[in-house]
CSV table of C-alpha atoms and ligand atoms in Angstrom, one decimal:
chain,number,residue,atom,x,y,z
A,3,UNK,CA,-72.7,71.2,75.1
A,4,UNK,CA,-76.2,72.5,74.4
A,5,UNK,CA,-77.8,70.3,71.7
A,6,UNK,CA,-78.3,73.1,69.1
A,7,UNK,CA,-74.8,74.4,69.6
A,8,UNK,CA,-73.4,70.9,69.2
A,9,UNK,CA,-75.5,70.3,66.0
A,10,UNK,CA,-74.4,73.7,64.6
A,11,UNK,CA,-70.8,72.7,65.2
A,12,UNK,CA,-71.1,69.5,63.3
A,13,UNK,CA,-73.1,71.2,60.5
A,14,UNK,CA,-71.0,74.4,60.2
A,15,UNK,CA,-69.9,73.5,56.6
A,16,UNK,CA,-73.5,73.1,55.4
A,17,UNK,CA,-74.6,76.3,57.3
A,18,UNK,CA,-71.9,78.4,55.7
A,19,UNK,CA,-72.7,76.9,52.3
A,20,UNK,CA,-76.4,77.9,52.7
A,21,UNK,CA,-75.4,81.4,53.8
A,22,UNK,CA,-73.1,81.7,50.8
A,23,UNK,CA,-75.9,80.7,48.4
A,24,UNK,CA,-78.3,83.1,50.0
A,25,UNK,CA,-75.7,85.9,50.0
A,26,UNK,CA,-75.0,85.3,46.3
A,27,UNK,CA,-78.7,85.4,45.4
A,28,UNK,CA,-78.9,88.9,47.2
A,29,UNK,CA,-75.8,90.2,45.4
A,30,UNK,CA,-76.7,88.9,42.0
A,31,UNK,CA,-80.2,90.4,42.1
A,32,UNK,CA,-79.1,93.7,43.8
A,33,UNK,CA,-79.9,95.8,40.9
A,34,UNK,CA,-83.5,94.7,40.8
A,35,UNK,CA,-84.0,94.8,44.6
A,36,UNK,CA,-86.4,97.5,45.7
A,37,UNK,CA,-84.8,100.6,47.3
A,38,UNK,CA,-87.7,101.1,49.6
A,39,UNK,CA,-90.5,99.0,51.0
A,40,UNK,CA,-93.8,100.1,52.5
A,41,UNK,CA,-94.0,97.3,55.0
A,42,UNK,CA,-92.8,97.9,58.5
A,43,UNK,CA,-91.0,95.3,60.7
A,44,UNK,CA,-93.4,93.7,63.1
A,45,UNK,CA,-91.4,93.5,66.2
A,46,UNK,CA,-91.8,90.4,68.3
A,47,UNK,CA,-93.6,90.9,71.6
A,48,UNK,CA,-92.8,87.4,72.8
A,49,UNK,CA,-90.0,86.6,75.3
A,50,UNK,CA,-86.9,84.7,74.2
A,51,UNK,CA,-87.7,81.0,74.4
A,52,UNK,CA,-85.9,78.9,77.1
A,53,UNK,CA,-84.6,76.6,74.5
A,54,UNK,CA,-83.3,78.1,71.2
A,55,UNK,CA,-84.0,77.0,67.6
A,56,UNK,CA,-80.6,76.2,66.1
A,57,UNK,CA,-79.2,78.2,63.3
A,58,UNK,CA,-81.0,76.5,60.4
A,59,UNK,CA,-84.4,77.4,61.9
A,60,UNK,CA,-83.3,80.9,62.9
A,61,UNK,CA,-82.3,81.5,59.3
A,62,UNK,CA,-85.8,80.4,58.3
A,63,UNK,CA,-87.3,82.9,60.7
A,64,UNK,CA,-84.9,85.6,59.4
A,65,UNK,CA,-85.9,84.8,55.8
A,66,UNK,CA,-89.6,84.9,56.7
A,67,UNK,CA,-89.6,88.1,58.7
A,68,UNK,CA,-86.7,90.3,57.7
A,69,UNK,CA,-85.1,89.3,54.4
A,70,UNK,CA,-88.0,90.2,52.1
A,71,UNK,CA,-88.1,93.7,53.5
A,72,UNK,CA,-84.4,94.4,53.3
A,73,UNK,CA,-83.9,97.2,50.8
A,74,UNK,CA,-81.2,97.4,48.1
A,75,UNK,CA,-79.3,100.1,49.9
A,76,UNK,CA,-76.0,98.6,48.9
A,77,UNK,CA,-77.1,98.6,45.2
A,78,UNK,CA,-76.6,101.0,42.3
A,79,UNK,CA,-79.7,103.2,42.7
A,80,UNK,CA,-79.6,104.0,46.4
A,81,UNK,CA,-78.6,107.7,46.1
A,82,UNK,CA,-79.8,108.8,49.5
A,83,UNK,CA,-77.5,110.1,52.2
A,84,UNK,CA,-73.9,109.1,51.1
A,85,UNK,CA,-74.2,105.4,50.7
A,86,UNK,CA,-71.6,103.2,49.3
A,87,UNK,CA,-71.8,99.5,48.6
A,88,UNK,CA,-69.4,96.6,49.1
A,89,UNK,CA,-66.8,95.4,46.6
A,90,UNK,CA,-66.4,91.6,46.3
A,91,UNK,CA,-62.9,91.8,47.9
A,92,UNK,CA,-64.3,93.8,50.8
A,93,UNK,CA,-67.0,91.2,51.4
A,94,UNK,CA,-64.3,88.5,51.4
A,95,UNK,CA,-62.3,90.5,54.0
A,96,UNK,CA,-65.3,91.1,56.1
A,97,UNK,CA,-66.3,87.5,56.2
A,98,UNK,CA,-62.8,86.5,57.2
A,99,UNK,CA,-62.7,89.1,59.9
A,100,UNK,CA,-65.7,87.3,61.5
A,101,UNK,CA,-64.3,83.9,61.0
A,102,UNK,CA,-60.9,84.7,62.5
A,103,UNK,CA,-62.5,86.8,65.2
A,104,UNK,CA,-59.3,88.6,66.4
A,105,UNK,CA,-59.1,91.4,68.9
A,106,UNK,CA,-57.2,94.3,67.3
A,107,UNK,CA,-55.5,95.9,70.2
A,108,UNK,CA,-51.8,96.1,70.3
A,109,UNK,CA,-48.7,95.1,68.3
A,110,UNK,CA,-47.4,93.2,71.3
A,111,UNK,CA,-49.2,90.5,73.0
A,112,UNK,CA,-52.9,91.1,72.1
A,113,UNK,CA,-54.0,90.8,68.5
A,114,UNK,CA,-50.6,91.5,67.2
A,115,UNK,CA,-51.3,90.5,63.6
A,116,UNK,CA,-54.5,92.4,63.3
A,117,UNK,CA,-53.0,95.6,64.8
A,118,UNK,CA,-50.2,95.1,62.2
A,119,UNK,CA,-52.7,94.7,59.4
A,120,UNK,CA,-54.4,97.9,60.6
A,121,UNK,CA,-51.2,99.9,60.6
A,122,UNK,CA,-50.3,98.6,57.1
A,123,UNK,CA,-53.8,99.4,55.8
A,124,UNK,CA,-53.5,102.9,57.2
A,125,UNK,CA,-50.3,103.3,55.2
A,126,UNK,CA,-52.0,101.9,52.1
A,127,UNK,CA,-54.9,104.3,52.5
A,128,UNK,CA,-52.4,107.3,52.9
A,129,UNK,CA,-50.8,106.1,49.6
A,130,UNK,CA,-54.2,105.8,47.9
A,131,UNK,CA,-55.2,109.3,48.9
A,132,UNK,CA,-51.8,110.8,48.2
A,133,UNK,CA,-51.2,111.8,51.8
A,134,UNK,CA,-47.7,111.8,53.4
A,135,UNK,CA,-46.6,109.1,55.9
A,136,UNK,CA,-46.3,111.7,58.6
A,137,UNK,CA,-49.9,110.8,59.6
A,138,UNK,CA,-50.7,107.9,61.9
A,139,UNK,CA,-54.2,106.5,62.0
A,140,UNK,CA,-56.7,103.9,62.9
A,141,UNK,CA,-60.1,102.4,62.0
A,142,UNK,CA,-63.3,103.4,63.8
A,143,UNK,CA,-66.9,102.7,63.1
A,144,UNK,CA,-67.7,105.8,60.9
A,145,UNK,CA,-66.9,109.4,60.1
A,146,UNK,CA,-68.8,110.5,63.2
A,147,UNK,CA,-66.3,108.5,65.4
A,148,UNK,CA,-63.4,109.6,63.3
A,149,UNK,CA,-64.4,113.3,63.8
A,150,UNK,CA,-64.8,112.5,67.5
A,151,UNK,CA,-61.4,110.9,67.8
A,152,UNK,CA,-59.6,113.8,65.9
A,153,UNK,CA,-61.4,116.5,67.9
A,154,UNK,CA,-60.6,114.7,71.2
A,155,UNK,CA,-56.9,115.0,70.4
A,156,UNK,CA,-57.5,118.6,69.3
A,157,UNK,CA,-59.0,119.3,72.7
A,158,UNK,CA,-55.9,117.8,74.4
A,159,UNK,CA,-53.7,120.0,72.2
A,160,UNK,CA,-55.6,123.2,73.2
A,161,UNK,CA,-55.3,122.2,76.8
A,162,UNK,CA,-51.5,121.7,76.5
A,163,UNK,CA,-51.2,125.1,74.7
A,164,UNK,CA,-52.8,126.6,77.9
A,165,UNK,CA,-50.8,124.5,80.3
A,166,UNK,CA,-53.6,122.1,81.1
A,167,UNK,CA,-54.1,118.3,80.8
A,168,UNK,CA,-57.8,118.2,79.8
A,169,UNK,CA,-57.9,114.3,79.6
A,170,UNK,CA,-56.8,114.2,83.2
A,171,UNK,CA,-58.3,117.2,84.8
A,172,UNK,CA,-61.3,117.9,82.7
A,173,UNK,CA,-62.2,121.1,80.8
A,174,UNK,CA,-61.6,124.1,82.9
A,175,UNK,CA,-60.9,126.6,80.2
A,176,UNK,CA,-63.2,127.9,77.5
A,177,UNK,CA,-62.0,127.9,73.9
A,178,UNK,CA,-63.4,128.5,70.4
A,179,UNK,CA,-64.1,126.4,67.4
A,180,UNK,CA,-64.2,128.1,64.1
A,181,UNK,CA,-66.1,126.5,61.2
A,182,UNK,CA,-68.4,127.4,58.3
A,183,UNK,CA,-70.5,124.4,57.1
A,184,UNK,CA,-69.7,121.6,59.5
A,185,UNK,CA,-71.3,118.2,59.2
A,186,UNK,CA,-73.8,117.5,62.0
A,187,UNK,CA,-71.5,114.8,63.3
A,188,UNK,CA,-68.8,117.3,64.2
A,189,UNK,CA,-71.3,119.3,66.3
A,190,UNK,CA,-72.4,116.0,67.9
A,191,UNK,CA,-68.7,115.3,68.7
A,192,UNK,CA,-68.2,118.7,70.3
A,193,UNK,CA,-71.2,118.0,72.5
A,194,UNK,CA,-69.9,114.6,73.5
A,195,UNK,CA,-66.4,116.0,74.2
A,196,UNK,CA,-67.7,118.6,76.6
A,197,UNK,CA,-66.4,121.3,74.3
A,198,UNK,CA,-70.0,122.3,73.6
A,199,UNK,CA,-71.5,122.7,70.1
A,200,UNK,CA,-72.6,126.2,71.2
A,201,UNK,CA,-68.9,127.3,71.4
A,202,UNK,CA,-68.7,127.6,67.7
A,203,UNK,CA,-67.8,130.8,65.9
A,204,UNK,CA,-69.6,130.5,62.5
A,205,UNK,CA,-67.5,131.8,59.6
A,206,UNK,CA,-69.3,133.4,56.7
A,207,UNK,CA,-69.6,131.3,53.5
A,208,UNK,CA,-68.3,132.6,50.2
A,209,UNK,CA,-70.6,134.5,48.0
A,210,UNK,CA,-72.0,133.0,44.8
A,211,UNK,CA,-73.8,129.8,45.7
A,212,UNK,CA,-71.0,128.4,47.8
A,213,UNK,CA,-70.8,126.5,51.1
A,214,UNK,CA,-67.0,127.0,51.5
A,215,UNK,CA,-65.8,129.4,54.1
A,216,UNK,CA,-64.9,132.9,53.3
A,217,UNK,CA,-61.2,133.3,54.0
A,218,UNK,CA,-61.4,137.0,54.7
A,219,UNK,CA,-64.0,136.4,57.4
A,220,UNK,CA,-62.0,133.5,58.8
A,221,UNK,CA,-58.9,135.7,59.2
A,222,UNK,CA,-60.8,138.6,60.8
A,223,UNK,CA,-62.5,136.2,63.2
A,224,UNK,CA,-59.1,134.7,64.1
A,225,UNK,CA,-57.8,138.2,64.8
A,226,UNK,CA,-60.6,138.7,67.2
A,227,UNK,CA,-59.2,135.8,69.3
A,228,UNK,CA,-56.0,137.8,69.9
A,229,UNK,CA,-53.6,134.9,69.8
A,230,UNK,CA,-55.7,132.4,71.7
A,231,UNK,CA,-55.4,128.9,70.4
A,232,UNK,CA,-58.5,127.5,68.7
A,233,UNK,CA,-59.8,124.6,66.6
A,234,UNK,CA,-60.7,125.0,63.0
A,235,UNK,CA,-63.1,122.4,61.5
A,236,UNK,CA,-63.0,122.6,57.7
A,237,UNK,CA,-65.0,120.7,55.1
A,238,UNK,CA,-63.5,118.4,52.5
A,239,UNK,CA,-66.9,118.1,50.8
A,240,UNK,CA,-70.0,119.6,52.3
A,241,UNK,CA,-72.9,117.1,52.4
A,242,UNK,CA,-75.3,119.2,50.3
A,243,UNK,CA,-73.3,120.5,47.5
A,244,UNK,CA,-69.8,119.0,48.1
A,245,UNK,CA,-68.1,122.3,48.4
A,246,UNK,CA,-64.5,122.3,49.7
A,247,UNK,CA,-62.8,124.9,51.9
A,248,UNK,CA,-59.6,126.4,50.5
A,249,UNK,CA,-57.0,124.2,52.0
A,250,UNK,CA,-54.1,125.9,50.5
A,251,UNK,CA,-55.2,129.2,52.0
A,252,UNK,CA,-55.8,127.6,55.4
A,253,UNK,CA,-52.4,126.0,55.3
A,254,UNK,CA,-50.9,129.5,54.9
A,255,UNK,CA,-52.7,130.7,58.0
A,256,UNK,CA,-51.1,127.8,59.9
A,257,UNK,CA,-47.8,129.8,59.7
A,258,UNK,CA,-49.4,132.8,61.3
A,259,UNK,CA,-51.9,131.7,64.0
A,260,UNK,CA,-52.0,128.9,66.7
A,261,UNK,CA,-54.8,126.4,65.7
A,262,UNK,CA,-55.6,122.7,65.4
A,263,UNK,CA,-56.8,122.2,61.8
A,264,UNK,CA,-59.2,119.3,61.3
A,265,UNK,CA,-60.7,118.4,57.9
A,266,UNK,CA,-63.9,116.3,57.6
A,267,UNK,CA,-63.3,114.7,54.2
A,268,UNK,CA,-65.6,111.8,54.9
A,269,UNK,CA,-66.3,111.2,51.3
A,270,UNK,CA,-64.8,114.2,49.5
A,271,UNK,CA,-61.3,113.0,50.4
A,272,UNK,CA,-61.6,110.4,47.6
A,273,UNK,CA,-61.4,113.2,45.1
A,274,UNK,CA,-57.6,112.6,45.6
A,275,UNK,CA,-57.9,109.4,43.7
A,276,UNK,CA,-58.3,111.1,40.4
A,277,UNK,CA,-56.1,113.6,38.5
A,278,UNK,CA,-59.3,115.3,37.4
A,279,UNK,CA,-60.5,116.1,40.9
A,280,UNK,CA,-57.5,116.0,43.2
A,281,UNK,CA,-57.1,119.8,43.0
A,282,UNK,CA,-60.1,119.9,45.4
A,283,UNK,CA,-58.1,118.6,48.3
A,284,UNK,CA,-54.8,120.3,47.4
A,285,UNK,CA,-53.1,121.5,50.7
A,286,UNK,CA,-55.0,119.0,52.9
A,287,UNK,CA,-51.7,117.3,53.7
A,288,UNK,CA,-50.9,120.3,56.1
A,289,UNK,CA,-53.9,119.6,58.3
A,290,UNK,CA,-53.4,118.2,61.8
A,291,UNK,CA,-56.2,115.6,61.5
A,292,UNK,CA,-58.4,114.2,58.7
A,293,UNK,CA,-61.6,112.1,58.7
A,294,UNK,CA,-62.2,109.7,55.8
A,295,UNK,CA,-65.1,107.3,55.7
A,296,UNK,CA,-64.4,103.9,54.1
A,297,UNK,CA,-68.0,102.6,54.1
A,298,UNK,CA,-68.8,105.5,51.8
A,299,UNK,CA,-66.7,105.8,48.7
A,300,UNK,CA,-64.2,103.0,49.4
A,301,UNK,CA,-67.2,100.7,49.1
A,302,UNK,CA,-66.5,98.4,52.0
A,303,UNK,CA,-69.2,97.2,54.4
A,304,UNK,CA,-70.3,99.2,57.4
A,305,UNK,CA,-68.7,100.0,59.9
A,306,UNK,CA,-65.5,101.4,58.6
A,307,UNK,CA,-63.8,104.8,58.7
A,308,UNK,CA,-60.3,106.1,59.3
A,309,UNK,CA,-58.8,109.0,61.1
A,310,UNK,CA,-55.4,110.4,60.3
A,311,UNK,CA,-53.6,112.4,62.9
A,312,UNK,CA,-50.1,113.7,62.5
A,313,UNK,CA,-47.6,111.4,64.2
A,314,UNK,CA,-46.0,114.3,66.1
A,315,UNK,CA,-49.2,114.3,68.2
A,316,UNK,CA,-48.8,110.7,69.2
A,317,UNK,CA,-48.2,111.6,72.9
A,318,UNK,CA,-51.4,113.8,73.0
A,319,UNK,CA,-53.3,111.0,71.4
A,320,UNK,CA,-52.1,108.5,74.0
A,321,UNK,CA,-52.9,110.9,76.8
A,322,UNK,CA,-56.4,111.2,75.4
A,323,UNK,CA,-57.2,107.5,74.9
A,324,UNK,CA,-54.9,105.7,77.3
A,325,UNK,CA,-56.2,103.1,79.8
A,326,UNK,CA,-54.2,104.7,82.6
A,327,UNK,CA,-55.2,102.5,85.5
A,328,UNK,CA,-54.7,99.1,83.9
A,329,UNK,CA,-51.2,97.8,84.4
A,330,UNK,CA,-52.3,94.4,82.9
A,331,UNK,CA,-52.7,96.2,79.6
A,332,UNK,CA,-49.1,97.3,79.5
A,333,UNK,CA,-47.3,100.7,79.4
A,334,UNK,CA,-49.3,102.8,76.9
A,335,UNK,CA,-46.1,104.5,75.7
A,336,UNK,CA,-43.9,101.5,75.4
A,337,UNK,CA,-45.6,99.5,72.7
A,338,UNK,CA,-47.9,100.9,70.1
A,339,UNK,CA,-51.3,99.7,71.0
A,340,UNK,CA,-54.6,100.7,69.4
A,341,UNK,CA,-56.4,100.4,72.8
A,342,UNK,CA,-54.5,103.4,74.0
A,343,UNK,CA,-54.9,105.3,70.7
A,344,UNK,CA,-58.6,105.5,69.9
A,345,UNK,CA,-62.0,105.3,71.7
A,346,UNK,CA,-62.6,101.5,71.8
A,347,UNK,CA,-60.6,98.9,73.6
A,348,UNK,CA,-61.6,95.6,72.1
A,349,UNK,CA,-62.3,95.7,68.4
A,350,UNK,CA,-62.6,93.2,65.5
A,351,UNK,CA,-60.2,92.9,62.7
A,352,UNK,CA,-61.6,96.2,61.4
A,353,UNK,CA,-59.1,97.0,58.7
A,354,UNK,CA,-59.4,93.6,56.8
A,355,UNK,CA,-62.2,94.5,54.4
A,356,UNK,CA,-60.4,97.7,53.4
A,357,UNK,CA,-57.1,95.9,53.2
A,358,UNK,CA,-58.6,93.3,50.8
A,359,UNK,CA,-60.3,95.9,48.7
A,360,UNK,CA,-57.4,98.3,48.2
A,361,UNK,CA,-55.0,95.4,47.6
A,362,UNK,CA,-57.4,93.8,45.1
A,363,UNK,CA,-58.2,96.8,43.0
A,364,UNK,CA,-55.3,99.2,43.7
A,365,UNK,CA,-55.0,102.8,42.8
A,366,UNK,CA,-56.4,102.2,39.3
A,367,UNK,CA,-59.5,100.4,40.5
A,368,UNK,CA,-60.4,103.2,42.9
A,369,UNK,CA,-59.6,105.9,40.4
A,370,UNK,CA,-62.1,104.3,38.0
A,371,UNK,CA,-64.8,104.0,40.7
A,372,UNK,CA,-64.4,107.7,41.6
A,373,UNK,CA,-64.2,108.9,38.0
A,374,UNK,CA,-67.2,106.8,37.0
A,375,UNK,CA,-69.3,108.2,39.9
A,376,UNK,CA,-68.2,111.8,39.1
A,377,UNK,CA,-69.1,111.3,35.4
A,378,UNK,CA,-72.5,109.9,36.2
A,379,UNK,CA,-73.3,112.7,38.6
A,380,UNK,CA,-72.3,115.3,35.9
A,381,UNK,CA,-74.5,113.4,33.4
A,382,UNK,CA,-77.4,113.4,35.8
A,383,UNK,CA,-76.8,117.1,36.5
A,384,UNK,CA,-76.9,117.9,32.8
A,385,UNK,CA,-80.2,116.1,32.4
A,386,UNK,CA,-81.6,118.2,35.3
A,387,UNK,CA,-80.1,121.4,33.9
A,388,UNK,CA,-81.7,120.8,30.5
A,389,UNK,CA,-85.0,119.7,31.8
A,390,UNK,CA,-88.4,121.5,31.8
A,391,UNK,CA,-89.3,119.8,35.1
A,392,UNK,CA,-86.3,120.2,37.3
A,393,UNK,CA,-83.5,122.6,38.0
A,394,UNK,CA,-80.1,122.5,39.9
A,395,UNK,CA,-79.8,124.2,43.2
A,396,UNK,CA,-76.0,124.2,43.0
A,397,UNK,CA,-73.4,123.2,40.4
A,398,UNK,CA,-72.3,119.6,40.4
A,399,UNK,CA,-68.9,119.8,42.0
A,400,UNK,CA,-68.1,116.2,42.5
A,401,UNK,CA,-70.5,113.3,43.1
A,402,UNK,CA,-73.7,114.9,44.4
A,403,UNK,CA,-76.6,116.5,42.6
A,404,UNK,CA,-78.7,118.9,44.6
A,405,UNK,CA,-81.8,119.9,42.7
A,406,UNK,CA,-85.5,120.9,43.0
A,407,UNK,CA,-88.6,121.2,40.9
A,408,UNK,CA,-88.5,123.9,38.2
A,409,UNK,CA,-91.9,125.1,39.3
A,410,UNK,CA,-91.1,126.3,42.9
A,411,UNK,CA,-94.3,128.2,43.7
A,412,UNK,CA,-95.6,125.4,45.8
A,413,UNK,CA,-92.6,124.1,47.9
A,414,UNK,CA,-94.7,121.3,49.3
A,415,UNK,CA,-94.7,119.7,45.9
A,416,UNK,CA,-91.0,118.8,46.4
A,417,UNK,CA,-91.8,116.6,49.3
A,418,UNK,CA,-94.7,115.0,47.4
A,419,UNK,CA,-92.5,114.4,44.4
A,420,UNK,CA,-89.8,112.8,46.5
A,421,UNK,CA,-92.2,110.6,48.4
A,422,UNK,CA,-93.7,109.3,45.1
A,423,UNK,CA,-90.2,108.8,43.7
A,424,UNK,CA,-88.9,106.8,46.7
A,425,UNK,CA,-92.1,104.8,46.8
A,426,UNK,CA,-91.4,103.4,43.3
A,427,UNK,CA,-88.6,101.4,45.0
A,428,UNK,CA,-86.5,102.0,41.8
A,429,UNK,CA,-84.3,104.7,43.4
A,430,UNK,CA,-83.8,106.4,46.8
A,431,UNK,CA,-82.9,110.0,47.3
A,432,UNK,CA,-83.0,112.2,50.4
A,433,UNK,CA,-84.6,115.6,51.0
A,434,UNK,CA,-82.6,118.7,51.8
A,435,UNK,CA,-83.1,122.5,52.3
A,436,UNK,CA,-80.6,124.6,50.4
A,437,UNK,CA,-80.6,128.3,49.6
A,438,UNK,CA,-84.1,128.8,50.9
A,439,UNK,CA,-85.4,126.0,48.7
A,440,UNK,CA,-86.7,122.6,49.5
A,441,UNK,CA,-84.6,120.2,47.4
A,442,UNK,CA,-83.5,116.7,46.8
A,443,UNK,CA,-80.0,115.2,47.0
A,444,UNK,CA,-78.7,112.4,44.9
A,445,UNK,CA,-75.3,111.1,45.9
A,446,UNK,CA,-73.3,108.8,43.5
A,447,UNK,CA,-71.1,106.6,45.7
A,448,UNK,CA,-71.7,103.1,44.6
A,449,UNK,CA,-69.3,101.2,42.4
A,450,UNK,CA,-72.1,99.4,40.6
A,451,UNK,CA,-74.0,102.5,39.3
A,452,UNK,CA,-74.1,102.8,35.5
A,453,UNK,CA,-75.4,105.1,32.8
A,454,UNK,CA,-78.4,102.9,32.4
A,455,UNK,CA,-79.3,103.6,36.1
A,456,UNK,CA,-79.2,107.3,35.5
A,457,UNK,CA,-81.4,107.0,32.4
A,458,UNK,CA,-83.9,104.8,34.2
A,459,UNK,CA,-84.1,107.1,37.2
A,460,UNK,CA,-84.5,110.3,35.1
A,461,UNK,CA,-87.4,108.6,33.1
A,462,UNK,CA,-89.1,107.6,36.4
A,463,UNK,CA,-88.7,111.2,37.7
A,464,UNK,CA,-90.4,112.7,34.6
A,465,UNK,CA,-93.2,110.2,34.8
A,466,UNK,CA,-93.9,111.3,38.4
A,467,UNK,CA,-94.0,114.9,37.4
A,468,UNK,CA,-96.6,114.1,34.7
A,469,UNK,CA,-98.8,112.5,37.3
A,470,UNK,CA,-98.4,115.5,39.6
A,471,UNK,CA,-99.6,117.8,36.8
A,472,UNK,CA,-102.9,115.8,36.4
B,504,PLP,C1,-69.1,115.1,55.6
B,504,PLP,C2,-69.6,114.0,56.5
B,504,PLP,N1,-69.1,113.8,57.7
B,504,PLP,C3,-69.5,112.9,58.6
B,504,PLP,C4,-70.5,112.0,58.2
B,504,PLP,C5,-71.0,111.0,59.2
B,504,PLP,O1,-70.6,109.7,58.7
B,504,PLP,P1,-71.0,108.4,59.5
B,504,PLP,O2,-72.5,108.2,59.4
B,504,PLP,O3,-70.2,107.3,58.8
B,504,PLP,O4,-70.6,108.5,60.9
B,504,PLP,C6,-71.1,112.1,56.9
B,504,PLP,C7,-72.2,111.2,56.5
B,504,PLP,O5,-72.8,111.4,55.5
B,504,PLP,C8,-70.6,113.1,56.0
B,504,PLP,O6,-71.1,113.3,54.8
C-alpha cells in the first residue's frame, strides 16, 4: 500500500475528528462569514506531483488556498439565486452517504438498501408536499436534471401517441411545447432532448403585473393544434416574482385535450407545506410530472432534487432510461431498478440527506421553515414598499422580493447599487430584469434567516443609497 494511503488508514479517526472540528467552526460562524469575497482563486499551474502529500497536508493546503475565500452561501443572508442551506440532520445524512458509499441502483442485487431508502424517501416527500401516492419518483442532481427527466418521459409519451418509439428510433416527428414563463433549465432540457427549445409556443401572460399564463390564450393556442398531442410546461413559482400558473384550470383542460402536463415547482412546491400558502399549488396533483428541488427549500446539501412522474407511465419511463443492451444488469421490467428509471446508472446514496432531514423535523419543522421565510420576505417587502429609496417591482407572492431603486431615471444605478451591496459581504442578491426595469431579487430560502438579518440588510441598503447620493 502506498505510504500516505497506509498512514491515512491508520489515522482515519484523527482525520475525521479534525474535519469535524473544522466543519463545526464553519457552521458556528456561518452568520458572520462574508457572502462575497474580492479575491480570486489562484489556480495552480504546476503538475500533479509524482508522490502525494497525505490527507493532513492536503487539508493544510486547502485551508491555505481555498477555505478563507469560501463564501457563506449556505448562511442566513445569501439571498441570491434560490439558495438553501443545510439542516443539521441533512449534514448527518450527507456525511453517512459518503461513509457508507453505496451504489443506489436497484432493489434487487445492487444497492438494494439504498434504492429502498430512496423509494421510501420519495413517499415521505409526497406526504410532506400533500401529493398522492400515484406518483413514483427518484433523486437527481438538481431541478435542471429533474426537468430533463420529466420531459424525456413526456417526449416518449408524445411518440407513443403518434405510434413512434422515440427512445429507440429517434425523433422523426415534430411536436409543440406550450409554456408561458419557463425556467431556463426547461429550455436547456428541450435542447438536450433534441426537442428543440425553438419549438416552443409562447403563451401570453396574464395582465396586471403577472408572470402566470393567460388561460384564454392557452386554450386558443391549444385549439390551433387541432387535436395534436403536445407538452405543457407550467410554473409552480416563476423565478423572478414567484407567480404560479392556474393549476386547477389546467387540470380541467386535461379532460378536453391530449397533453403531457409538467410542472416546474423547483422551490414553489414547498408552498404546499403551509396552510397559508398551499392554495398556490392546488390542482398540481393532476399533473403528469413535477420537479421539486431539495437543495433549495428542503435545505439539504447540493446535489439533491426529486422528480415525480405518475406511476401509470412507468413503462414509458423504463423505455426512456433502460440499459437495453446489458443483460448483466437484469431485465429492466422485472425488478424495479433506478438505473433503468433515470438518467444516471451508478449513483451515491442520494436520498439519505433528505431522509434524515424530513424524518428529523417532520411536517411541522418544514411548515415552520417555509412560514418563517414567507413572513421574512413579506416583512422585507413592506420595508421596501414604505421606503423613500426603493420600490417593489412585483408583489411579494411567496418568498422572493423583486425590487428596484425608487429613482429610476438612471437604470445603471441599479447595477452600481447591487455591486456595492454585494461587496459589503453582508448580504448577496442577484440582478434581474423585470417589466422593463433593471431590478434586484432577494430570495428567502435558508432555515437560519431571522428578522435581525432583514433589519441588518435593510440598514446596509440605505447606507449605500446615501453614499450614491453624495
Ligand atoms: C423554477 C426553477 N427551476 C429550475 C431551476 C434549476 O435548478 P438547479 O440549479 O437545481 O438545476 C431553478 C433554479 O433556481 C428554478 O428556480
